[in-house]
C-alpha positions as a Python dict, from the first residue, in 0.01 Angstrom:
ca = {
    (1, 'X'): (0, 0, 0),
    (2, 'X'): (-239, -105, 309),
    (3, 'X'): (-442, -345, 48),
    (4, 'X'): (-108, -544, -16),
    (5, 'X'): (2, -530, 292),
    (6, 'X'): (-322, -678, 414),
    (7, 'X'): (-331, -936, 147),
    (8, 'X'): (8, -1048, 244),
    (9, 'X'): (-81, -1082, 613),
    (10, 'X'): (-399, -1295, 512),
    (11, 'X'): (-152, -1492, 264),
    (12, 'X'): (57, -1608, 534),
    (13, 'X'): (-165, -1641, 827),
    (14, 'X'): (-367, -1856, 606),
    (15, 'X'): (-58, -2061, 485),
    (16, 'X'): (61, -2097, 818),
    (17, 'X'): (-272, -2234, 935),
    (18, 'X'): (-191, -2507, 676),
    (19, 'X'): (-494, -2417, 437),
    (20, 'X'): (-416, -2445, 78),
    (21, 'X'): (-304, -2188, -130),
    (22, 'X'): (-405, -2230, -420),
    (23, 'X'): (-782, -2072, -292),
    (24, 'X'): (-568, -1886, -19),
    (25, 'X'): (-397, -1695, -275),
    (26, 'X'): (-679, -1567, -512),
    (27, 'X'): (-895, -1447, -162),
    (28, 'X'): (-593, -1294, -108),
    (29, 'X'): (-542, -1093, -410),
    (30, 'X'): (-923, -1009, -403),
    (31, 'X'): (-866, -766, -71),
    (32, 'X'): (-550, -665, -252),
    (33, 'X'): (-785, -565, -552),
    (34, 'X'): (-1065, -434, -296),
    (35, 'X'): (-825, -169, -151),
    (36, 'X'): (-673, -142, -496),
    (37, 'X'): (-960, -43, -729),
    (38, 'X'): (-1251, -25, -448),
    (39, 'X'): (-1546, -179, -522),
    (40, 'X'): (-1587, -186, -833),
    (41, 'X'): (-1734, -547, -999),
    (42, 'X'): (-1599, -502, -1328),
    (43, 'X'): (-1271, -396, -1249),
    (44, 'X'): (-1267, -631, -938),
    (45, 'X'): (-1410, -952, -1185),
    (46, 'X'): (-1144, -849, -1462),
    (47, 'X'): (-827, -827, -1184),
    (48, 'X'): (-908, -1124, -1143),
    (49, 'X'): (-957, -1301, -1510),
    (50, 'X'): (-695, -1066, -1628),
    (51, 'X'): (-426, -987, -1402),
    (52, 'X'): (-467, -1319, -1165),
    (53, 'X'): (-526, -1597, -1395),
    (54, 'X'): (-293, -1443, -1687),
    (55, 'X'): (2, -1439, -1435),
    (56, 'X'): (-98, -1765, -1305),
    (57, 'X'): (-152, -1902, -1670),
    (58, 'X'): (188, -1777, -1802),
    (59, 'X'): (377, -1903, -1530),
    (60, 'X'): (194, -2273, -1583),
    (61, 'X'): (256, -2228, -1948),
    (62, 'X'): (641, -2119, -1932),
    (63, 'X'): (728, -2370, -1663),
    (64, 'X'): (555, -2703, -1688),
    (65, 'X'): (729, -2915, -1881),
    (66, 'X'): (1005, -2862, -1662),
    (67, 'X'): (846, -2928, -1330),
    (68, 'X'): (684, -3236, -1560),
    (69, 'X'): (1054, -3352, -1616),
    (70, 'X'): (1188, -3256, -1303),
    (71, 'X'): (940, -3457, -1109),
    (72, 'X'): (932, -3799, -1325),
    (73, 'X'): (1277, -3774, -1293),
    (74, 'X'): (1266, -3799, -922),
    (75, 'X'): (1040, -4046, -964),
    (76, 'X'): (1222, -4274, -1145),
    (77, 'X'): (1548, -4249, -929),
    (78, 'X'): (1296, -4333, -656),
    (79, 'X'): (1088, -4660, -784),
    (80, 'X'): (1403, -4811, -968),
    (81, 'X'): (1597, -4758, -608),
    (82, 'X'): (1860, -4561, -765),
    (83, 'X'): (1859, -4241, -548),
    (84, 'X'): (1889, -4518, -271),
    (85, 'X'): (2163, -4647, -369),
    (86, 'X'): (2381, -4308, -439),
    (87, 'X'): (2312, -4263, -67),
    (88, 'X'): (2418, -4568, 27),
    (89, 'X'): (2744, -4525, -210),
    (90, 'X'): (2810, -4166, -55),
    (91, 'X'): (2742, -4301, 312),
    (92, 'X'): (3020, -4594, 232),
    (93, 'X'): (3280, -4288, 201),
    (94, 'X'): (3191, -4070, 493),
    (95, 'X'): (3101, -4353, 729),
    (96, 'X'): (2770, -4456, 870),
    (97, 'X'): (2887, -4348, 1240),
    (98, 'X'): (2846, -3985, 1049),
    (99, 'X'): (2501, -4011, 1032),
    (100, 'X'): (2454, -3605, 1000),
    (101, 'X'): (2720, -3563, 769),
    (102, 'X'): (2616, -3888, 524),
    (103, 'X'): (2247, -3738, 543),
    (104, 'X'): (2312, -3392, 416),
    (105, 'X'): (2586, -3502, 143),
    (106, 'X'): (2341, -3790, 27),
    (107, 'X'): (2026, -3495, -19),
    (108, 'X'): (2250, -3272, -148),
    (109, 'X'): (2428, -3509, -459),
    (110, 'X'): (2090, -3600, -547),
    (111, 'X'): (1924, -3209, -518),
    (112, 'X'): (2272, -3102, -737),
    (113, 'X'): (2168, -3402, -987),
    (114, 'X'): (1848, -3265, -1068),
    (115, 'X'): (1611, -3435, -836),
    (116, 'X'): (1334, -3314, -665),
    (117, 'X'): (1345, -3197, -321),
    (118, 'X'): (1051, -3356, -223),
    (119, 'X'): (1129, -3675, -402),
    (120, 'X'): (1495, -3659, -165),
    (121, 'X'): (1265, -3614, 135),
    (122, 'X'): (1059, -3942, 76),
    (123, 'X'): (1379, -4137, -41),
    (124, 'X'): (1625, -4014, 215),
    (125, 'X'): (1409, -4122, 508),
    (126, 'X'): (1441, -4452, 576),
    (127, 'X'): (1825, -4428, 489),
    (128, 'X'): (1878, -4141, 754),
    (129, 'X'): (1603, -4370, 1043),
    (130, 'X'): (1883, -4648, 969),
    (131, 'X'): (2239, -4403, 1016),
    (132, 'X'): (2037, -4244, 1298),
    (133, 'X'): (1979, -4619, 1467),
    (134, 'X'): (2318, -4687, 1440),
    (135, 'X'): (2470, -4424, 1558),
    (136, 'X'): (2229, -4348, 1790),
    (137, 'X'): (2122, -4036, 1734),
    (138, 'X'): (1773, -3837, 1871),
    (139, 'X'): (1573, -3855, 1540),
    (140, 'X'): (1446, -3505, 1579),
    (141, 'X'): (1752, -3427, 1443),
    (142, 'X'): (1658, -3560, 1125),
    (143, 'X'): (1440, -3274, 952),
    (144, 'X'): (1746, -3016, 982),
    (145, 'X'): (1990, -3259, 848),
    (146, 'X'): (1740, -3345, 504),
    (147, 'X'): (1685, -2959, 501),
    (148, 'X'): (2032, -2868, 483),
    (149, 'X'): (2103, -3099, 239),
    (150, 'X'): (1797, -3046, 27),
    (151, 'X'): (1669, -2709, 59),
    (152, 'X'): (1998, -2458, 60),
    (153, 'X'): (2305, -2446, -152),
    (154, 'X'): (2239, -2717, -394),
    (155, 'X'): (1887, -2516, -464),
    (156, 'X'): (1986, -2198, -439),
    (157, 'X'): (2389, -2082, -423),
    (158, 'X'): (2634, -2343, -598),
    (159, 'X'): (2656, -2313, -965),
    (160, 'X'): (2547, -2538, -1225),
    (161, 'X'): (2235, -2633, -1006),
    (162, 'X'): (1900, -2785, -1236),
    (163, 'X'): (1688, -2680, -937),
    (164, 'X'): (1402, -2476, -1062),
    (165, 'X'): (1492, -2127, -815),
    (166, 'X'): (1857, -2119, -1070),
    (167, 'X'): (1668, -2178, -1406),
    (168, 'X'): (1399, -1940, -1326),
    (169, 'X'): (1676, -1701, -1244),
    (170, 'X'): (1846, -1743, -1594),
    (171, 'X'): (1525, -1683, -1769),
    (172, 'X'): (1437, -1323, -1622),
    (173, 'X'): (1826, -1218, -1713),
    (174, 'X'): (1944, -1446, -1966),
    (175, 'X'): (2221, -1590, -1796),
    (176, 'X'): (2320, -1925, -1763),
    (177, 'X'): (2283, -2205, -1478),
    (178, 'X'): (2656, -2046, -1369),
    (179, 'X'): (2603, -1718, -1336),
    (180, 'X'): (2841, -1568, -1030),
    (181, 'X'): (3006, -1878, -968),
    (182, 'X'): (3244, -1707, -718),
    (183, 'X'): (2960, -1587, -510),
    (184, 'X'): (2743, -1878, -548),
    (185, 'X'): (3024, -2112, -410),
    (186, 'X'): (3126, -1855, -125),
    (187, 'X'): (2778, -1840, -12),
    (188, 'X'): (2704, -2233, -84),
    (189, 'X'): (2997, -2337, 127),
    (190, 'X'): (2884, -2071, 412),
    (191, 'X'): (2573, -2252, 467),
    (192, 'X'): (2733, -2593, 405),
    (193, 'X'): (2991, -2499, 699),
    (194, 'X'): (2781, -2289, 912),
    (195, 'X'): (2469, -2572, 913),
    (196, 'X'): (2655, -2841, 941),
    (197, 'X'): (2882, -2753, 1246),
    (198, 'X'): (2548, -2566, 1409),
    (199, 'X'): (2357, -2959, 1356),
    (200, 'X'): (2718, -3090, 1485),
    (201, 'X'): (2720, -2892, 1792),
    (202, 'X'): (2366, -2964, 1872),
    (203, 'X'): (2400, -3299, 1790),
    (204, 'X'): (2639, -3286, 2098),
    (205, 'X'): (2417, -3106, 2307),
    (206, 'X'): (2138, -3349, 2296),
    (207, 'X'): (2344, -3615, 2342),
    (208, 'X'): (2506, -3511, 2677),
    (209, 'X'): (2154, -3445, 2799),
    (210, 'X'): (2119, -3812, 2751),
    (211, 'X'): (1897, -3793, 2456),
    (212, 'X'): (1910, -4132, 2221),
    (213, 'X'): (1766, -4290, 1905),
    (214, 'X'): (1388, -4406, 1940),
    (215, 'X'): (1230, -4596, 1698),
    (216, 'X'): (994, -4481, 1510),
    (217, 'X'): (605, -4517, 1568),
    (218, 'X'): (524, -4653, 1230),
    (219, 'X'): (899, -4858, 1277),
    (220, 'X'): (1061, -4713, 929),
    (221, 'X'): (1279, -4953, 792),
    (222, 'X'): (1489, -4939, 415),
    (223, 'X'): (1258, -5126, 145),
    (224, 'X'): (1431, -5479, 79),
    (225, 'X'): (1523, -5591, -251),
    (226, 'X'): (1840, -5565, -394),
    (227, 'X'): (1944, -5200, -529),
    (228, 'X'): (2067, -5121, -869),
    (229, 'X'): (2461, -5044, -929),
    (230, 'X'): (2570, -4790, -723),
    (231, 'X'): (2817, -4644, -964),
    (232, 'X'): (2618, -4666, -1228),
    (233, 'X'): (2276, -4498, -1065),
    (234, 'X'): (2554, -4148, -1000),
    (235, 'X'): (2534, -4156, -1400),
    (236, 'X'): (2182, -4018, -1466),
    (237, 'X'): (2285, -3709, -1200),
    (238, 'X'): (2618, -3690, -1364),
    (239, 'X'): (2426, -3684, -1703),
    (240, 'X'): (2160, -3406, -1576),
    (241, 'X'): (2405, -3194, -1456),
    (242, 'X'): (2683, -3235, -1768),
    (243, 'X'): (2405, -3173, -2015),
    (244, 'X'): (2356, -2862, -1907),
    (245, 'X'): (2654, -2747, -1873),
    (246, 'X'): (2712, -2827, -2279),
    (247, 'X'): (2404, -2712, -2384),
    (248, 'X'): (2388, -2337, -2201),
    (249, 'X'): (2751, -2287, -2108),
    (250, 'X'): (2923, -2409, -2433),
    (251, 'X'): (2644, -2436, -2673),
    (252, 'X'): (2470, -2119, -2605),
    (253, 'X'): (2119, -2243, -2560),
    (254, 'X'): (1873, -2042, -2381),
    (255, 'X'): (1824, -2165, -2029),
    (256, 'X'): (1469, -2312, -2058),
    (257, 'X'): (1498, -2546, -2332),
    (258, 'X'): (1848, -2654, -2191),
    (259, 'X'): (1734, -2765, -1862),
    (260, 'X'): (1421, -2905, -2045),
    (261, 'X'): (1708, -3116, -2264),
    (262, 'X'): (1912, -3222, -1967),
    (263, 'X'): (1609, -3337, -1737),
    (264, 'X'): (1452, -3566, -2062),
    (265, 'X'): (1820, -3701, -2128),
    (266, 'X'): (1872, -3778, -1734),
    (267, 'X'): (1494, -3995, -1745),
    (268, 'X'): (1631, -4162, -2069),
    (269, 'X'): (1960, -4256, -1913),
    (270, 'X'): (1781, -4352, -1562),
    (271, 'X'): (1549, -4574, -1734),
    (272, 'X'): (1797, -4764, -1984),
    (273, 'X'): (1989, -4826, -1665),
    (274, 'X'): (1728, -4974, -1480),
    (275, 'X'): (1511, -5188, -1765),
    (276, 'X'): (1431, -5453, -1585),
    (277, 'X'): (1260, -5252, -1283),
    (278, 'X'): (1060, -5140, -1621),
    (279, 'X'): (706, -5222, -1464),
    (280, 'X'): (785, -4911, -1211),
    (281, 'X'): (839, -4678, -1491),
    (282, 'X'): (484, -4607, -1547),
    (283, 'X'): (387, -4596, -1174),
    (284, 'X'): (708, -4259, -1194),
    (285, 'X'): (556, -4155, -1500),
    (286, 'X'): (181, -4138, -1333),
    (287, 'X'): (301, -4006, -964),
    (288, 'X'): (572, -3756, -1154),
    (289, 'X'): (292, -3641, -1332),
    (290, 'X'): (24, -3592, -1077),
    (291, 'X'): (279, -3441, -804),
    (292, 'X'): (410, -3166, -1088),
    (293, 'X'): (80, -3062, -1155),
    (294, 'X'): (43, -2991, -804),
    (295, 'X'): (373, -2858, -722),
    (296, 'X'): (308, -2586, -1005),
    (297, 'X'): (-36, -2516, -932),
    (298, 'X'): (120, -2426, -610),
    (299, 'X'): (368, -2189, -726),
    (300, 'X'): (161, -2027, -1004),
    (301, 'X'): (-125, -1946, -733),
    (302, 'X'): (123, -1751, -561),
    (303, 'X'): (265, -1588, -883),
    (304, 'X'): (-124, -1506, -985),
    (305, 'X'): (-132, -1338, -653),
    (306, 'X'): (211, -1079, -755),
    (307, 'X'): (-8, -1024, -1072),
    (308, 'X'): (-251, -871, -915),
    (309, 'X'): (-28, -661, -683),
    (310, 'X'): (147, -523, -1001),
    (311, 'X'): (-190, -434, -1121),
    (312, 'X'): (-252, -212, -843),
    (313, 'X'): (-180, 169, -814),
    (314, 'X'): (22, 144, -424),
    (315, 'X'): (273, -147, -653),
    (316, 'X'): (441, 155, -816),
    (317, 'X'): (445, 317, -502),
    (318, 'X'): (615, 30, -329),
    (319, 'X'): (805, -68, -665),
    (320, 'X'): (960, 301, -605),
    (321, 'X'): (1089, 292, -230),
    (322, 'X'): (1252, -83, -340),
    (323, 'X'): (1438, 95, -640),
    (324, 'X'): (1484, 393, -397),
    (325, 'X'): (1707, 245, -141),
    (326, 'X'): (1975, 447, -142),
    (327, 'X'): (2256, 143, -122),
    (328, 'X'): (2285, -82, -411),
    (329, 'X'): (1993, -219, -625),
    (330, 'X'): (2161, -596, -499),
    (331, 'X'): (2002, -439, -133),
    (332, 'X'): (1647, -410, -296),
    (333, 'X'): (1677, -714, -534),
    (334, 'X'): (1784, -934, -224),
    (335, 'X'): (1471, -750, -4),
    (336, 'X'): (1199, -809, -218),
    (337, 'X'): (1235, -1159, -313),
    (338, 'X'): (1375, -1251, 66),
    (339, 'X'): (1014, -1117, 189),
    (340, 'X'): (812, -1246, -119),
    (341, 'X'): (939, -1569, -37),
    (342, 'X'): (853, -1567, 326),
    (343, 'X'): (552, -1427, 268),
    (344, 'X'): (448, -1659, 35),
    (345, 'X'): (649, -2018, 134),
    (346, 'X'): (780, -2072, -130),
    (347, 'X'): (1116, -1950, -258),
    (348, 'X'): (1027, -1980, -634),
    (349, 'X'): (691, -1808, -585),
    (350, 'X'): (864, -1533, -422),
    (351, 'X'): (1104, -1479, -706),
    (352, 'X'): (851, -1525, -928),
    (353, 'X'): (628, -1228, -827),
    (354, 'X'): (935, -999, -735),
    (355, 'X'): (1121, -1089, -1100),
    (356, 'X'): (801, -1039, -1278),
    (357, 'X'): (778, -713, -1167),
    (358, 'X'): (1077, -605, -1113),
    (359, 'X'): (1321, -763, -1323),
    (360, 'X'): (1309, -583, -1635),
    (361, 'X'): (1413, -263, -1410),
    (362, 'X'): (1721, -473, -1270),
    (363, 'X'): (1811, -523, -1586),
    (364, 'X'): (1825, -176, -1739),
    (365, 'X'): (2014, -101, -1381),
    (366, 'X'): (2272, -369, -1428),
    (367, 'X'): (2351, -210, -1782),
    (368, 'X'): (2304, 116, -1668),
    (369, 'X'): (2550, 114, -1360),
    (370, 'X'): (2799, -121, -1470),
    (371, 'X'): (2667, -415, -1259),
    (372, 'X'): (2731, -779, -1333),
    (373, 'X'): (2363, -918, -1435),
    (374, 'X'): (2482, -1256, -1290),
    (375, 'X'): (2540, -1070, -944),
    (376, 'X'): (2162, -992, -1000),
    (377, 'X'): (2163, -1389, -1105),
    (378, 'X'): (2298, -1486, -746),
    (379, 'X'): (2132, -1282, -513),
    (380, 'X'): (1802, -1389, -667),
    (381, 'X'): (1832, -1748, -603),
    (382, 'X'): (2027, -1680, -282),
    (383, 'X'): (1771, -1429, -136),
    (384, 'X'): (1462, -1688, -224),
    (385, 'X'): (1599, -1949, -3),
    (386, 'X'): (1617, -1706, 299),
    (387, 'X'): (1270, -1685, 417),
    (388, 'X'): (1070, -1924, 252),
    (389, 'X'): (1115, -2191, 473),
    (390, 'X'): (924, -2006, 751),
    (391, 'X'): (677, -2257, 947),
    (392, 'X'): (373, -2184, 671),
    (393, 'X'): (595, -2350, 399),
    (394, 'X'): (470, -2651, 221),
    (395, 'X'): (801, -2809, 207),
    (396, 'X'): (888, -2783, 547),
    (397, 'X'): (512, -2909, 639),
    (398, 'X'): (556, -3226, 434),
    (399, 'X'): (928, -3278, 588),
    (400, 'X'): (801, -3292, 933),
    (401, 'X'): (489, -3502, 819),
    (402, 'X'): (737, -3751, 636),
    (403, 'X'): (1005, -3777, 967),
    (404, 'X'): (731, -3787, 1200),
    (405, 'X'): (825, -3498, 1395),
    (406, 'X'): (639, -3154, 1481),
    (407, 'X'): (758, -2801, 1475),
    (408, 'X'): (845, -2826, 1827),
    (409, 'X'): (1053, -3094, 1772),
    (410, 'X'): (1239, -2994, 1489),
    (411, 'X'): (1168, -2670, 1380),
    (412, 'X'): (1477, -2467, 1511),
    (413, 'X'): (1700, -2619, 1352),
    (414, 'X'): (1508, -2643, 1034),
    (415, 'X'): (1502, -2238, 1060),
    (416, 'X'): (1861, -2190, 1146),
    (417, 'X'): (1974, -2396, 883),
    (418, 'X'): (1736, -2260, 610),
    (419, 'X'): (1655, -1911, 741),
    (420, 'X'): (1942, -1748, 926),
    (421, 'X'): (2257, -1906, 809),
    (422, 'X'): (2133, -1850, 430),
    (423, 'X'): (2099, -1479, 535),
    (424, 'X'): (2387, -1428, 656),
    (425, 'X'): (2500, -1627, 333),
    (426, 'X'): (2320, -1365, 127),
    (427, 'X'): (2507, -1071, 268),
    (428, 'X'): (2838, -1231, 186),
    (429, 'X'): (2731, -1260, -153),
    (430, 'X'): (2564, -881, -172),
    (431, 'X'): (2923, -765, -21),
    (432, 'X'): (3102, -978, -323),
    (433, 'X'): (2816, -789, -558),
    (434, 'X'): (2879, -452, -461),
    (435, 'X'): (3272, -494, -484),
    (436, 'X'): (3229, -680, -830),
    (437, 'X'): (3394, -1024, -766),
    (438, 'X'): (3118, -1274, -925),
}
């Protein structure tokens, strides 16, 4: 128990300190392994071409093609201007004097469609620096509003979502991309409501203190060029989204090779859309590829690192106080993967090492005690997005970088937005669990 603990601790002081984690993570899970099995090189050397680099390996092998797919796709809605110009279509209906509200609904139409979060971040941008100007708003009040949009109930509560947190999800319990619809909407809209009159009401604040728009060091302003149809660029998202719903909902198809299916029929519709912006399409295809392998290099270091935990002899140990709680196994479920995540950054990583180990037991529980497996569904992709966006995550990192703000800045509302209001969201849904209504 002390060796994980430990290895934890160095996981996220390193992470926080911005190093990288894919080395972070296997120095890690070598003092996990040192308090684990002592010093023993053979046993130390195999934990680590066995149980680090086998987890690490299966995750890459199970989950590439969609974090291939997933990021082209981004890609493409990015270079053909596309993703641009569904925010400029969604800004036209709430009104650019909005600028908070037409920020978060633009990030999170194009985060329900199937697109990356990190692709929203880079495309969103310049459309937010322009509401912002006009309105006049401080820009430090940027970050939260792309965060709230982008990193919470489109990737983790509302049903339906292609995100990767709700497909890995399905996989560990066979459900589908709607599991617990009831509790993934209550919980969606409470941190839709909750952020967005928290940015609203500090939006206010700052601007009675006399705080205004300034530009920009590096002067951000929207690409020229004229953008493709706006109605028409909604149609790959629509396509993404409808896909999957036919193939796992009324077809039956297993969750994997449906949103594998819905992300290559969403490029194919994106790019006959957009053929004469055709000499981008490579340029998505090159940048999609080289950002995916990175993005799940990232993720599978962390999942390598859970491997090696569950090799341990202090994992049952800690595997039996989670099951142990005496409340319901939603309590534990939600626990583990809300402080996996944190400890980790990242919300899939952290529901990849708790559901790894773990999930089979849920499973015999849900059948066992009568439980709704999609109320094991919910809370898993609920309880990732609690605490992963602590200051040592990689997506909040590269949000700052991209807006040009620091934590200091920013970083409050980033964590209320993506931290406490989703917890709170979470024990909504655990209460909805426990009485059955999914």
């Amino acid at each position: 128990m002390l060796g994980i603990l430990l290895g934890l601790l160095l996981l996220v002081f390193l992470s926080y300190k911005g190093y990288s984690i894919i080395w972070v993570a296997p120095l890690s899970a070598i003092v996990v392994a040192l308090y684990g099995f002592g010093f023993n090189g053979q046993v130390l050397l195999e934990s680590y071409t066995e149980n680090y680099m086998g987890s690490l390996a299966g995750f890459t092998k199970s989950w590439f093609p969609l974090f291939f797919l997933g990021a082209v796709f981004g890609k493409m809605m990015d270079v053909t201007g596309a993703a641009r110009a569904v925010a400029h279509l969604l800004v036209k209906f709430v009104g650019a004097k909005r600028a908070l509200l037409g920020v978060v609904v633009s990030c999170a139409v194009l985060t329900y469609g199937g697109v990356s979060l990190f692709v929203v971040v880079f495309a969103i941008y310049p459309l937010a620096i322009s509401l912002f100007r006009e309105a006049d708003l401080p820009r430090k009040l940027i970050p939260g509003a792309i965060a709230l949009g982008a990193f919470t109930f489109t990737m983790t509560a509302f049903p339906g979502s292609p995100q990767l947190n709700n497909i890995i999800a399905g996989r560990y319990f066979n459900t589908t991309p709607y599991a617990a619809p009831i509790m993934g909407i209550v919980a969606g809209l409470i941190m839709l409501g909750c952020g967005y009159l928290y940015l609203y009401w500090k939006q206010e604040k700052l601007v009675k203190a006399g705080e205004r728009f300034v530009e920009p060091s590096n002067n951000v302003k929207e690409e020229e060029g004229d953008l493709p149809n706006e109605y028409l660029s909604l149609v790959p998202l629509v396509t993404v989204v409808l896909v999957l719903y036919i193939l796992s909902k009324k077809a039956g198809m297993a969750i994997t090779p449906a949103s594998i299916l819905s992300l290559l029929c969403g490029n194919i519709v994106v790019a006959l859309l957009n053929l004469k912006r055709s000499k981008f399409f490579i340029k998505a295809l090159n940048e999609g590829a080289n950002g995916s392998v990175i993005a799940i290099l990232n993720t599978a270091a962390a999942v390598g690192f859970g491997g090696v935990v569950r090799a341990v002899p202090g994992f049952q140990v800690l595997t039996d106080k989670l099951l142990g709680i005496d409340a319901s196994p939603l309590i534990s479920e939600a626990l583990a993967i809300t402080l996996l995540a944190g400890a980790t950054g990242s919300s899939s990583g952290g529901m990849g090492i708790a559901l790894e180990a773990l999930g089979p037991q849920y499973m015999a529980i849900a059948a066992s005690q009568g439980i709704s497996v999609e109320a094991f569904h919910r809370i898993a992709t609920i309880a990732s997005g609690g605490l992963d966006s602590l200051p040592h995550c990689g997506a909040v990192i590269t949000l700052l970088a991209v807006t040009g703000m620091t934590h200091k800045d920013s970083y409050n509302d980033i964590g209320m937005v993506t931290c406490v209001i989703p917890l709170i969201a979470l024990a909504a849904a655990i209460v909805l669990g426990m009485m059955g209504i999914v």
